Amino acid sequence: MANDSYYDPKDLRKFGKITEWSEELGTKFFDYYGKVFEEGALTAREKSLIALAVSHVVKCPYCIDAYTKGGLQKGITKEEMMEAVHVGAAIESGATLVHGVQMMNKYDKLSM
Amino acid sequence: MLTKSLKKQNKELANAQRQLEILSNGIFGDKELPTFAKKIEETGQFPLRPKKLEVLQINLGYMCNQVCEHCHVDAGPDRKEIMTRETMEKCLEVIKNTNASTLDLTGGAPEMNPNFRWFVEQASKAGIEDFIIRSNLTIIRANKKYHDLPQFFKNNKVHVISSMPHWTRGKTDKQRGDGVFYKSIKALQELNAMGYGMPGSSLKLDLVYNPSGAFLPGDQESMERDFKKALLEDFGIQFHSLFAITNLPVSRFLDYLIVSDNYEDYMYNLVDAYNPVAVENVMCTNTLSVSWDGFLYDCDFNQMLGLKVASKIKHISEYNEELLNNRNIIISQHCYGCTAGAGSSCQGTVIPAKAGIS
């Protein structure tokens, strides 16, 4: 099958097939995955928003597709979705910026 | 925003035969996905057969004051198909003698039928246990002559079921047209003031939620919780139950799926979410649908696809419940919409929400 892209949206439909090449691990993963997203101390809605934020941070296009659709199914509004993405982005940029302290420490140490 | 029906626009998908071709070819024709018949055969549920008749659903006409983007009826102000008083009289004879416990009036906007009030008054005398009118809410505010509908509904003790795609304005207006949200809110407040939807009230008011886009409805109980909280906090509105209904790939929704390049993904979603338990309780096994011109169908969707019942009794004028119950239900790929996840019917899901299906 000719495909000049690393990512094909249709591949998301085939995700379950990873089990075919390693049944035990694949099955364990999908059982775990399913359990994680059930209603618990957090609602399925809250978990869906966390998943959407993380999807952006790990830059997974399949996950973004899946959890945008998942959010719509749960009645999550676009404002809520965008705020969740900003939470992810804030943590990610914070993680970069907090290293600025390391730079400052090193700078001060090296400077007279 | 849509202002005309597909029929008025002479669109290809106004043709039921063309819709059935699309649903049978492509991903289903080349066996990428199993047909619905094949799928239910796997669990020994083919052919699908009726159980006891519980719901008689009568479509009073395709005319509507709204032109909703997802409408499987392709209803709108330009549709002229309206049930005549003569056909209504035939329906009343059936209503008086049926064993069904629910009478369900739908459209279009059934209130726009000029004989609507006469028909409701006559039908309410038959003593059917649950008499439902599917009202789109905005009709109550559409014209002065409809302003007293809440009182009329109350006088006839009918159960009102209304559509509300979201508790926020944006999503509702996008699906149903500008201004629909606030008109619906106003109508719900009027129904509440009449006693409809209040806790413990016998005047039943239920809402229907159907997704405004190419995705499936979420868990019905969670949605009901969210709707109740938001409508009460923001507008002081109360209602009894929320029915989460899946959009079926028929008419305008099928057209939308194709034009927005979502058709294949949507059908994959429906097939992936197929639940054999939902097949057991699928709506067509306990319902008969009557069209504006008196013909009989397994459901409202089959009506829109022009698939009359597979029985020698095809019209309300020759109605015979026993003979009609001895038929095979006509299916096609749109039926996956009623068997996805917790299932879908005009009364919402057909089984309790199943863990793992979101």
Tab-separated table of C-alpha atoms in Angstrom:
chain	number	residue	atom	x	y	z
A	1	MET	CA	0.000	0.000	0.000
A	2	ALA	CA	1.574	3.246	-1.133
A	3	ASN	CA	1.741	5.815	1.613
A	4	ASP	CA	4.155	8.704	1.749
A	5	SER	CA	3.200	9.764	5.269
A	6	TYR	CA	4.222	8.340	8.637
A	7	TYR	CA	0.739	9.014	9.971
A	8	ASP	CA	-2.470	7.769	8.340
A	9	PRO	CA	-5.719	8.593	10.226
A	10	LYS	CA	-7.129	5.226	9.131
A	11	ASP	CA	-4.378	3.451	11.099
A	12	LEU	CA	-6.155	4.342	14.331
A	13	ARG	CA	-8.858	1.827	13.371
A	14	LYS	CA	-6.142	-0.854	13.317
A	15	PHE	CA	-4.801	-0.091	16.805
A	16	GLY	CA	-6.285	-3.313	18.181
A	17	LYS	CA	-4.203	-5.309	15.715
A	18	ILE	CA	-1.032	-4.800	17.790
A	19	THR	CA	-2.348	-7.713	19.844
A	20	GLU	CA	-1.901	-10.046	16.862
A	21	TRP	CA	1.889	-9.907	17.167
A	22	SER	CA	1.992	-10.179	20.932
A	23	GLU	CA	-1.279	-11.438	22.267
A	24	GLU	CA	-0.465	-11.495	25.970
A	25	LEU	CA	1.025	-8.016	26.179
A	26	GLY	CA	-1.526	-6.511	23.787
A	27	THR	CA	-4.449	-7.958	25.724
A	28	LYS	CA	-2.994	-6.844	29.050
A	29	PHE	CA	-2.490	-3.346	27.663
A	30	PHE	CA	-6.065	-3.010	26.326
A	31	ASP	CA	-7.572	-4.446	29.523
A	32	TYR	CA	-5.561	-1.930	31.538
A	33	TYR	CA	-6.433	0.900	29.150
A	34	GLY	CA	-10.144	0.125	29.346
A	35	LYS	CA	-10.043	-0.052	33.142
A	36	VAL	CA	-8.213	3.272	33.435
A	37	PHE	CA	-10.958	5.124	31.591
A	38	GLU	CA	-13.894	3.718	33.560
A	39	GLU	CA	-15.689	5.998	36.024
A	40	GLY	CA	-13.806	5.952	39.309
A	41	ALA	CA	-12.755	8.603	41.801
A	42	LEU	CA	-12.556	10.730	38.647
A	43	THR	CA	-15.485	10.842	36.234
A	44	ALA	CA	-15.066	9.509	32.683
A	45	ARG	CA	-15.514	13.139	31.600
A	46	GLU	CA	-12.587	14.368	33.724
A	47	LYS	CA	-10.417	11.520	32.499
A	48	SER	CA	-11.281	12.361	28.912
A	49	LEU	CA	-10.084	15.956	29.409
A	50	ILE	CA	-6.832	14.800	31.041
A	51	ALA	CA	-6.300	12.410	28.112
A	52	LEU	CA	-6.885	15.238	25.643
A	53	ALA	CA	-4.311	17.476	27.360
A	54	VAL	CA	-1.734	14.674	27.508
A	55	SER	CA	-2.410	13.795	23.853
A	56	HIS	CA	-1.230	17.271	22.925
A	57	VAL	CA	1.804	17.170	25.179
A	58	VAL	CA	2.962	13.833	23.734
A	59	LYS	CA	1.944	15.159	20.290
A	60	CYS	CA	0.039	12.033	19.282
A	61	PRO	CA	-2.247	12.807	16.319
A	62	TYR	CA	-4.186	9.562	16.774
A	63	CYS	CA	-4.837	10.408	20.420
A	64	ILE	CA	-5.912	13.958	19.556
A	65	ASP	CA	-8.447	12.609	17.038
A	66	ALA	CA	-9.698	10.000	19.488
A	67	TYR	CA	-10.072	12.274	22.507
A	68	THR	CA	-11.572	15.182	20.595
A	69	LYS	CA	-14.261	12.801	19.384
A	70	GLY	CA	-14.474	11.258	22.858
A	71	GLY	CA	-14.942	14.720	24.360
A	72	LEU	CA	-17.737	15.561	21.923
A	73	GLN	CA	-19.454	12.291	22.824
A	74	LYS	CA	-19.360	13.247	26.481
A	75	GLY	CA	-20.812	16.701	25.806
A	76	ILE	CA	-17.529	18.470	26.602
A	77	THR	CA	-17.534	21.981	25.135
A	78	LYS	CA	-14.824	23.406	22.880
A	79	GLU	CA	-13.980	25.973	25.569
A	80	GLU	CA	-13.333	23.164	28.064
A	81	MET	CA	-11.240	21.290	25.496
A	82	MET	CA	-9.091	24.323	24.703
A	83	GLU	CA	-8.551	25.076	28.394
A	84	ALA	CA	-7.356	21.495	28.874
A	85	VAL	CA	-4.901	21.922	25.978
A	86	HIS	CA	-3.607	25.102	27.640
A	87	VAL	CA	-3.084	23.218	30.898
A	88	GLY	CA	-0.915	20.740	28.981
A	89	ALA	CA	0.889	23.548	27.169
A	90	ALA	CA	1.479	25.477	30.405
A	91	ILE	CA	3.057	22.445	32.063
A	92	GLU	CA	5.139	21.756	28.982
A	93	SER	CA	6.385	25.357	28.681
A	94	GLY	CA	6.848	25.499	32.450
A	95	ALA	CA	8.993	22.391	32.231
A	96	THR	CA	11.166	24.203	29.680
A	97	LEU	CA	11.290	27.462	31.599
A	98	VAL	CA	12.063	25.917	34.976
A	99	HIS	CA	15.330	24.741	33.378
A	100	GLY	CA	16.095	28.440	33.121
A	101	VAL	CA	17.002	28.188	36.796
A	102	GLN	CA	19.637	25.597	35.891
A	103	MET	CA	20.964	28.002	33.263
A	104	MET	CA	21.015	30.843	35.779
A	105	ASN	CA	22.812	28.647	38.341
A	106	LYS	CA	25.400	27.620	35.795
A	107	TYR	CA	25.811	31.184	34.531
A	108	ASP	CA	26.332	32.507	38.048
A	109	LYS	CA	28.764	29.735	38.902
A	110	LEU	CA	30.862	30.417	35.824
A	111	SER	CA	30.769	34.180	36.152
A	112	MET	CA	33.046	36.297	38.334
B	1	MET	CA	-27.588	27.381	7.928
B	2	LEU	CA	-30.029	25.227	5.975
B	3	THR	CA	-33.251	26.838	4.799
B	4	LYS	CA	-34.490	24.277	2.268
B	5	SER	CA	-35.002	20.524	2.352
B	6	LEU	CA	-32.859	18.238	0.199
B	7	LYS	CA	-36.010	17.531	-1.788
B	8	LYS	CA	-36.578	21.210	-2.546
B	9	GLN	CA	-32.931	21.571	-3.535
B	10	ASN	CA	-33.241	18.557	-5.854
B	11	LYS	CA	-30.287	16.957	-4.088
B	12	GLU	CA	-29.261	13.426	-5.013
B	13	LEU	CA	-29.804	12.214	-1.457
B	14	ALA	CA	-33.450	13.282	-1.450
B	15	ASN	CA	-33.864	10.011	-3.324
B	16	ALA	CA	-34.328	7.052	-0.958
B	17	GLN	CA	-33.103	4.556	-3.536
B	18	ARG	CA	-29.832	6.460	-3.913
B	19	GLN	CA	-29.374	6.437	-0.130
B	20	LEU	CA	-29.861	2.670	-0.037
B	21	GLU	CA	-27.297	2.250	-2.818
B	22	ILE	CA	-24.738	4.252	-0.849
B	23	LEU	CA	-25.449	2.216	2.292
B	24	SER	CA	-25.012	-1.066	0.399
B	25	ASN	CA	-21.962	-0.234	-1.682
B	26	GLY	CA	-18.538	1.227	-0.837
B	27	ILE	CA	-17.104	-0.136	2.415
B	28	PHE	CA	-19.996	-2.594	2.704
B	29	GLY	CA	-20.042	-3.594	-0.974
B	30	ASP	CA	-16.354	-4.521	-1.011
B	31	LYS	CA	-16.705	-6.376	2.331
B	32	GLU	CA	-14.343	-4.049	4.200
B	33	LEU	CA	-17.127	-3.971	6.793
B	34	PRO	CA	-19.784	-6.680	7.329
B	35	THR	CA	-23.348	-5.862	6.289
B	36	PHE	CA	-25.898	-5.608	9.098
B	37	ALA	CA	-27.529	-8.866	7.954
B	38	LYS	CA	-24.172	-10.649	8.145
B	39	LYS	CA	-23.487	-9.186	11.576
B	40	ILE	CA	-26.760	-10.280	13.155
B	41	GLU	CA	-26.426	-13.667	11.468
B	42	GLU	CA	-23.245	-14.251	13.513
B	43	THR	CA	-25.324	-14.223	16.696
B	44	GLY	CA	-28.294	-16.106	15.219
B	45	GLN	CA	-30.521	-13.021	15.149
B	46	PHE	CA	-31.294	-13.048	11.419
B	47	PRO	CA	-33.970	-12.566	10.240
B	48	LEU	CA	-35.084	-9.913	12.689
B	49	ARG	CA	-38.668	-10.581	13.795
B	50	PRO	CA	-41.196	-8.468	15.685
B	51	LYS	CA	-42.101	-9.185	19.303
B	52	LYS	CA	-45.280	-7.897	20.926
B	53	LEU	CA	-46.363	-4.541	19.457
B	54	GLU	CA	-45.943	-1.824	22.064
B	55	VAL	CA	-45.564	1.429	20.134
B	56	LEU	CA	-47.671	2.790	17.326
B	57	GLN	CA	-45.781	5.742	15.886
B	58	ILE	CA	-47.686	8.002	13.529
B	59	ASN	CA	-45.984	10.609	11.368
B	60	LEU	CA	-48.468	13.444	10.796
B	61	GLY	CA	-46.418	15.017	8.014
B	62	TYR	CA	-43.009	16.222	6.957
B	63	MET	CA	-43.758	19.947	7.266
B	64	CYS	CA	-41.714	21.632	9.986
B	65	ASN	CA	-40.878	25.172	11.096
B	66	GLN	CA	-37.206	24.155	11.413
B	67	VAL	CA	-34.653	22.790	8.939
B	68	CYS	CA	-32.259	20.865	11.185
B	69	GLU	CA	-28.969	19.771	9.674
B	70	HIS	CA	-29.221	16.213	10.969
B	71	CYS	CA	-32.920	15.590	10.172
B	72	HIS	CA	-33.543	12.060	8.855
B	73	VAL	CA	-37.014	13.121	7.712
B	74	ASP	CA	-35.660	15.950	5.506
B	75	ALA	CA	-38.431	18.000	7.093
B	76	GLY	CA	-38.894	21.731	6.603
B	77	PRO	CA	-41.361	24.501	5.768
B	78	ASP	CA	-41.244	23.509	2.087
B	79	ARG	CA	-42.456	19.930	2.657
B	80	LYS	CA	-46.110	19.549	1.726
B	81	GLU	CA	-46.678	15.930	2.745
B	82	ILE	CA	-49.369	16.185	5.436
B	83	MET	CA	-51.695	13.482	6.783
B	84	THR	CA	-55.308	14.058	5.711
B	85	ARG	CA	-58.287	13.858	8.053
B	86	GLU	CA	-59.436	10.765	6.155
B	87	THR	CA	-56.171	8.941	6.934
B	88	MET	CA	-56.362	10.189	10.534
B	89	GLU	CA	-59.817	8.624	10.836
B	90	LYS	CA	-58.359	5.292	9.711
B	91	CYS	CA	-55.578	5.718	12.286
B	92	LEU	CA	-58.159	6.397	15.016
B	93	GLU	CA	-59.931	3.125	14.257
B	94	VAL	CA	-56.617	1.338	14.732
B	95	ILE	CA	-55.790	3.313	17.892
B	96	LYS	CA	-59.099	2.234	19.439
B	97	ASN	CA	-58.379	-1.436	18.836
B	98	THR	CA	-54.626	-1.812	19.086
B	99	ASN	CA	-52.862	-3.743	21.823
B	100	ALA	CA	-50.036	-1.212	21.761
B	101	SER	CA	-49.576	0.668	25.036
B	102	THR	CA	-47.879	3.716	23.499
B	103	LEU	CA	-49.074	6.118	20.828
B	104	ASP	CA	-46.278	8.320	19.501
B	105	LEU	CA	-47.032	11.290	17.243
B	106	THR	CA	-44.170	12.718	15.232
B	107	GLY	CA	-43.386	14.703	12.089
B	108	GLY	CA	-42.040	17.217	10.920
B	109	ALA	CA	-43.709	19.369	13.485
B	110	PRO	CA	-46.935	17.402	14.075
B	111	GLU	CA	-48.576	20.585	15.406
B	112	MET	CA	-48.470	22.081	11.894
B	113	ASN	CA	-50.966	19.556	10.596
B	114	PRO	CA	-54.250	21.545	10.354
B	115	ASN	CA	-56.167	18.662	11.955
B	116	PHE	CA	-53.628	18.083	14.716
B	117	ARG	CA	-55.774	19.276	17.637
B	118	TRP	CA	-58.855	17.406	16.497
B	119	PHE	CA	-56.784	14.246	16.079
B	120	VAL	CA	-55.147	14.534	19.513
B	121	GLU	CA	-58.504	15.109	21.215
B	122	GLN	CA	-59.999	12.067	19.500
B	123	ALA	CA	-56.956	9.870	20.122
B	124	SER	CA	-56.735	10.814	23.798
B	125	LYS	CA	-60.222	9.334	24.289
B	126	ALA	CA	-58.920	5.879	23.323
B	127	GLY	CA	-57.270	5.562	26.745
B	128	ILE	CA	-53.821	4.582	25.520
B	129	GLU	CA	-51.429	4.261	28.469
B	130	ASP	CA	-48.710	6.553	27.153
B	131	PHE	CA	-49.646	9.188	24.574
B	132	ILE	CA	-46.525	10.936	23.294
B	133	ILE	CA	-46.207	14.055	21.158
B	134	ARG	CA	-42.763	14.857	19.791
B	135	SER	CA	-42.660	18.622	19.883
B	136	ASN	CA	-39.638	20.585	18.702
B	137	LEU	CA	-40.328	23.337	21.301
B	138	THR	CA	-39.768	26.311	18.969
B	139	ILE	CA	-43.156	25.654	17.366
B	140	ILE	CA	-44.736	26.906	20.599
B	141	ARG	CA	-43.071	30.298	20.027
B	142	ALA	CA	-43.270	30.239	16.207
B	143	ASN	CA	-46.695	31.824	15.819
B	144	LYS	CA	-49.454	33.167	18.061
B	145	LYS	CA	-51.748	30.320	17.114
B	146	TYR	CA	-49.337	27.881	18.777
B	147	HIS	CA	-48.771	29.838	22.012
B	148	ASP	CA	-51.413	27.869	23.909
B	149	LEU	CA	-49.964	24.467	23.003
B	150	PRO	CA	-48.652	23.798	26.565
B	151	GLN	CA	-52.217	24.235	27.868
B	152	PHE	CA	-53.562	22.054	25.053
B	153	PHE	CA	-51.000	19.336	25.860
B	154	LYS	CA	-52.008	19.484	29.523
B	155	ASN	CA	-55.740	19.336	28.755
B	156	ASN	CA	-55.171	16.143	26.806
B	157	LYS	CA	-52.672	14.722	29.323
B	158	VAL	CA	-50.106	14.010	26.630
B	159	HIS	CA	-46.492	13.142	27.289
B	160	VAL	CA	-44.203	15.689	25.645
B	161	ILE	CA	-40.832	14.660	24.227
B	162	SER	CA	-38.658	17.449	22.870
B	163	SER	CA	-35.264	17.757	21.239
B	164	MET	CA	-32.419	19.657	22.844
B	165	PRO	CA	-28.977	18.965	21.370
B	166	HIS	CA	-26.991	20.738	24.080
B	167	TRP	CA	-27.348	22.968	27.105
B	168	THR	CA	-25.286	25.678	25.410
B	169	ARG	CA	-26.553	28.031	22.739
B	170	GLY	CA	-23.755	27.504	20.179
B	171	LYS	CA	-24.268	23.802	19.632
B	172	THR	CA	-28.049	23.993	19.562
B	173	ASP	CA	-28.193	26.820	17.039
B	174	LYS	CA	-25.523	25.205	14.847
B	175	GLN	CA	-27.599	22.047	14.487
B	176	ARG	CA	-31.097	23.503	14.477
B	177	GLY	CA	-30.783	27.089	13.312
B	178	ASP	CA	-30.171	30.546	14.755
B	179	GLY	CA	-32.352	31.497	17.691
B	180	VAL	CA	-33.533	27.944	18.311
B	181	PHE	CA	-31.786	27.726	21.675
B	182	TYR	CA	-33.460	30.680	23.380
B	183	LYS	CA	-36.856	29.864	21.879
B	184	SER	CA	-36.505	26.316	23.194
B	185	ILE	CA	-35.513	27.587	26.636
B	186	LYS	CA	-38.560	29.872	26.717
B	187	ALA	CA	-40.837	26.999	25.632
B	188	LEU	CA	-39.402	24.687	28.300
B	189	GLN	CA	-40.004	27.345	30.952
B	190	GLU	CA	-43.618	27.627	29.795
B	191	LEU	CA	-44.047	23.858	29.953
B	192	ASN	CA	-42.546	23.854	33.458
B	193	ALA	CA	-44.960	26.605	34.493
B	194	MET	CA	-47.790	24.346	33.301
B	195	GLY	CA	-46.462	21.580	35.564
B	196	TYR	CA	-44.669	19.640	32.813
B	197	GLY	CA	-41.352	18.075	33.814
B	198	MET	CA	-41.609	18.992	37.492
B	199	PRO	CA	-40.491	16.422	40.064
B	200	GLY	CA	-43.342	14.027	40.835
B	201	SER	CA	-45.603	15.559	38.161
B	202	SER	CA	-47.693	13.191	36.051
B	203	LEU	CA	-47.250	15.618	33.147
B	204	LYS	CA	-44.239	13.951	31.553
B	205	LEU	CA	-41.610	16.055	29.844
B	206	ASP	CA	-38.577	14.240	28.446
B	207	LEU	CA	-35.765	15.601	26.333
B	208	VAL	CA	-34.011	14.003	23.406
B	209	TYR	CA	-30.312	14.534	22.911
B	210	ASN	CA	-28.713	13.645	19.626
B	211	PRO	CA	-25.117	14.539	18.814
B	212	SER	CA	-24.532	17.635	16.707
B	213	GLY	CA	-21.928	16.068	14.451
B	214	ALA	CA	-20.250	12.869	13.294
B	215	PHE	CA	-19.906	11.225	16.682
B	216	LEU	CA	-21.957	8.887	18.843
B	217	PRO	CA	-23.853	9.919	21.958
B	218	GLY	CA	-22.122	9.399	25.283
B	219	ASP	CA	-23.503	7.549	28.267
B	220	GLN	CA	-27.193	8.480	28.646
B	221	GLU	CA	-27.130	8.680	32.446
B	222	SER	CA	-24.095	10.990	32.545
B	223	MET	CA	-25.587	13.197	29.841
B	224	GLU	CA	-28.851	13.413	31.751
B	225	ARG	CA	-26.963	14.425	34.881
B	226	ASP	CA	-25.063	17.151	32.975
B	227	PHE	CA	-28.197	18.431	31.197
B	228	LYS	CA	-30.230	18.569	34.400
B	229	LYS	CA	-27.537	20.426	36.296
B	230	ALA	CA	-26.883	22.988	33.551
B	231	LEU	CA	-30.543	23.674	32.632
B	232	LEU	CA	-31.545	24.042	36.279
B	233	GLU	CA	-28.608	26.279	37.240
B	234	ASP	CA	-28.704	28.469	34.142
B	235	PHE	CA	-32.430	28.669	33.393
B	236	GLY	CA	-34.342	27.066	36.275
B	237	ILE	CA	-35.625	24.367	33.918
B	238	GLN	CA	-36.589	20.864	35.026
B	239	PHE	CA	-37.450	17.761	33.028
B	240	HIS	CA	-37.891	14.051	33.699
B	241	SER	CA	-35.610	11.921	31.504
B	242	LEU	CA	-33.053	12.481	28.786
B	243	PHE	CA	-33.002	10.089	25.844
B	244	ALA	CA	-29.678	9.852	24.030
B	245	ILE	CA	-30.351	9.018	20.389
B	246	THR	CA	-27.761	8.068	17.776
B	247	ASN	CA	-27.996	9.862	14.442
B	248	LEU	CA	-28.664	7.306	11.725
B	249	PRO	CA	-27.029	7.676	8.320
B	250	VAL	CA	-30.262	8.583	6.553
B	251	SER	CA	-31.297	11.633	4.515
B	252	ARG	CA	-29.760	14.950	5.670
B	253	PHE	CA	-27.446	13.299	8.190
B	254	LEU	CA	-26.150	10.922	5.513
B	255	ASP	CA	-25.675	13.900	3.202
B	256	TYR	CA	-23.767	15.730	5.960
B	257	LEU	CA	-21.526	12.696	6.589
B	258	ILE	CA	-20.630	12.431	2.923
B	259	VAL	CA	-20.099	16.155	2.299
B	260	SER	CA	-17.939	16.513	5.442
B	261	ASP	CA	-15.918	13.398	4.535
B	262	ASN	CA	-16.963	11.661	7.768
B	263	TYR	CA	-19.056	8.842	6.290
B	264	GLU	CA	-16.503	6.011	6.436
B	265	ASP	CA	-15.263	6.866	9.921
B	266	TYR	CA	-18.813	7.154	11.214
B	267	MET	CA	-19.801	3.775	9.800
B	268	TYR	CA	-16.642	2.258	11.315
B	269	ASN	CA	-17.656	3.760	14.673
B	270	LEU	CA	-21.139	2.270	14.400
B	271	VAL	CA	-19.853	-1.167	13.402
B	272	ASP	CA	-17.127	-1.132	16.094
B	273	ALA	CA	-19.722	-0.239	18.723
B	274	TYR	CA	-22.112	-2.992	17.523
B	275	ASN	CA	-23.697	-4.651	20.523
B	276	PRO	CA	-25.675	-7.887	19.968
B	277	VAL	CA	-27.538	-7.312	23.257
B	278	ALA	CA	-29.003	-4.117	21.796
B	279	VAL	CA	-30.348	-6.123	18.826
B	280	GLU	CA	-32.599	-8.034	21.232
B	281	ASN	CA	-34.432	-4.842	22.191
B	282	VAL	CA	-34.140	-2.811	19.028
B	283	MET	CA	-37.083	-0.467	18.447
B	284	CYS	CA	-38.424	-2.066	15.262
B	285	THR	CA	-39.198	-5.273	17.186
B	286	ASN	CA	-41.966	-3.547	19.154
B	287	THR	CA	-42.949	-0.604	16.956
B	288	LEU	CA	-44.927	0.113	13.823
B	289	SER	CA	-44.486	3.360	11.969
B	290	VAL	CA	-47.308	4.952	9.951
B	291	SER	CA	-46.495	7.535	7.295
B	292	TRP	CA	-48.497	10.667	6.457
B	293	ASP	CA	-50.165	8.770	3.601
B	294	GLY	CA	-51.054	5.761	5.766
B	295	PHE	CA	-48.400	3.257	4.735
B	296	LEU	CA	-46.766	1.012	7.316
B	297	TYR	CA	-43.066	0.668	8.089
B	298	ASP	CA	-40.854	-1.118	10.618
B	299	CYS	CA	-39.597	2.233	11.911
B	300	ASP	CA	-39.451	5.929	11.043
B	301	PHE	CA	-36.042	5.448	9.375
B	302	ASN	CA	-37.341	2.717	7.073
B	303	GLN	CA	-40.216	5.079	6.297
B	304	MET	CA	-37.767	7.719	5.085
B	305	LEU	CA	-35.925	5.094	3.049
B	306	GLY	CA	-39.206	4.033	1.409
B	307	LEU	CA	-38.984	0.488	2.822
B	308	LYS	CA	-42.589	-0.560	3.458
B	309	VAL	CA	-43.227	-3.532	5.763
B	310	ALA	CA	-42.612	-6.975	4.302
B	311	SER	CA	-46.223	-8.034	4.819
B	312	LYS	CA	-49.240	-8.283	2.574
B	313	ILE	CA	-50.732	-5.639	4.903
B	314	LYS	CA	-49.051	-2.441	3.842
B	315	HIS	CA	-51.570	0.280	4.646
B	316	ILE	CA	-53.422	1.498	7.745
B	317	SER	CA	-56.745	0.931	5.920
B	318	GLU	CA	-56.106	-2.836	5.881
B	319	TYR	CA	-54.505	-2.969	9.353
B	320	ASN	CA	-54.337	-6.369	11.011
B	321	GLU	CA	-51.998	-6.564	13.980
B	322	GLU	CA	-51.736	-10.338	14.007
B	323	LEU	CA	-50.830	-10.597	10.333
B	324	LEU	CA	-48.436	-7.648	10.607
B	325	ASN	CA	-46.624	-9.237	13.518
B	326	ASN	CA	-45.862	-12.230	11.350
B	327	ARG	CA	-43.245	-10.550	9.170
B	328	ASN	CA	-39.501	-10.166	8.781
B	329	ILE	CA	-38.144	-6.717	9.581
B	330	ILE	CA	-36.397	-5.011	6.675
B	331	ILE	CA	-32.803	-4.105	7.465
B	332	SER	CA	-29.890	-2.305	5.861
B	333	GLN	CA	-26.655	-0.765	7.093
B	334	HIS	CA	-28.424	2.218	8.722
B	335	CYS	CA	-29.636	-0.279	11.345
B	336	TYR	CA	-26.144	-0.249	12.893
B	337	GLY	CA	-27.206	3.125	14.333
B	338	CYS	CA	-29.738	1.427	16.621
B	339	THR	CA	-27.344	-1.289	17.837
B	340	ALA	CA	-24.271	0.803	18.679
B	341	GLY	CA	-23.158	0.831	22.315
B	342	ALA	CA	-26.143	0.842	24.627
B	343	GLY	CA	-28.418	0.906	21.562
B	344	SER	CA	-30.696	3.678	20.371
B	345	SER	CA	-34.413	4.106	19.899
B	346	CYS	CA	-36.980	6.890	19.970
B	347	GLN	CA	-37.078	6.175	23.727
B	348	GLY	CA	-33.303	6.440	24.102
B	349	THR	CA	-30.922	3.582	24.845
B	350	VAL	CA	-32.324	0.061	24.813
B	351	ILE	CA	-30.032	-1.500	27.438
B	352	PRO	CA	-28.187	-0.099	30.462
B	353	ALA	CA	-24.895	1.577	29.497
B	354	LYS	CA	-22.224	-1.035	28.869
B	355	ALA	CA	-18.841	-0.565	30.497
B	356	GLY	CA	-16.055	-0.032	28.035
B	357	ILE	CA	-18.126	1.567	25.324
B	358	SER	CA	-17.744	5.291	25.300
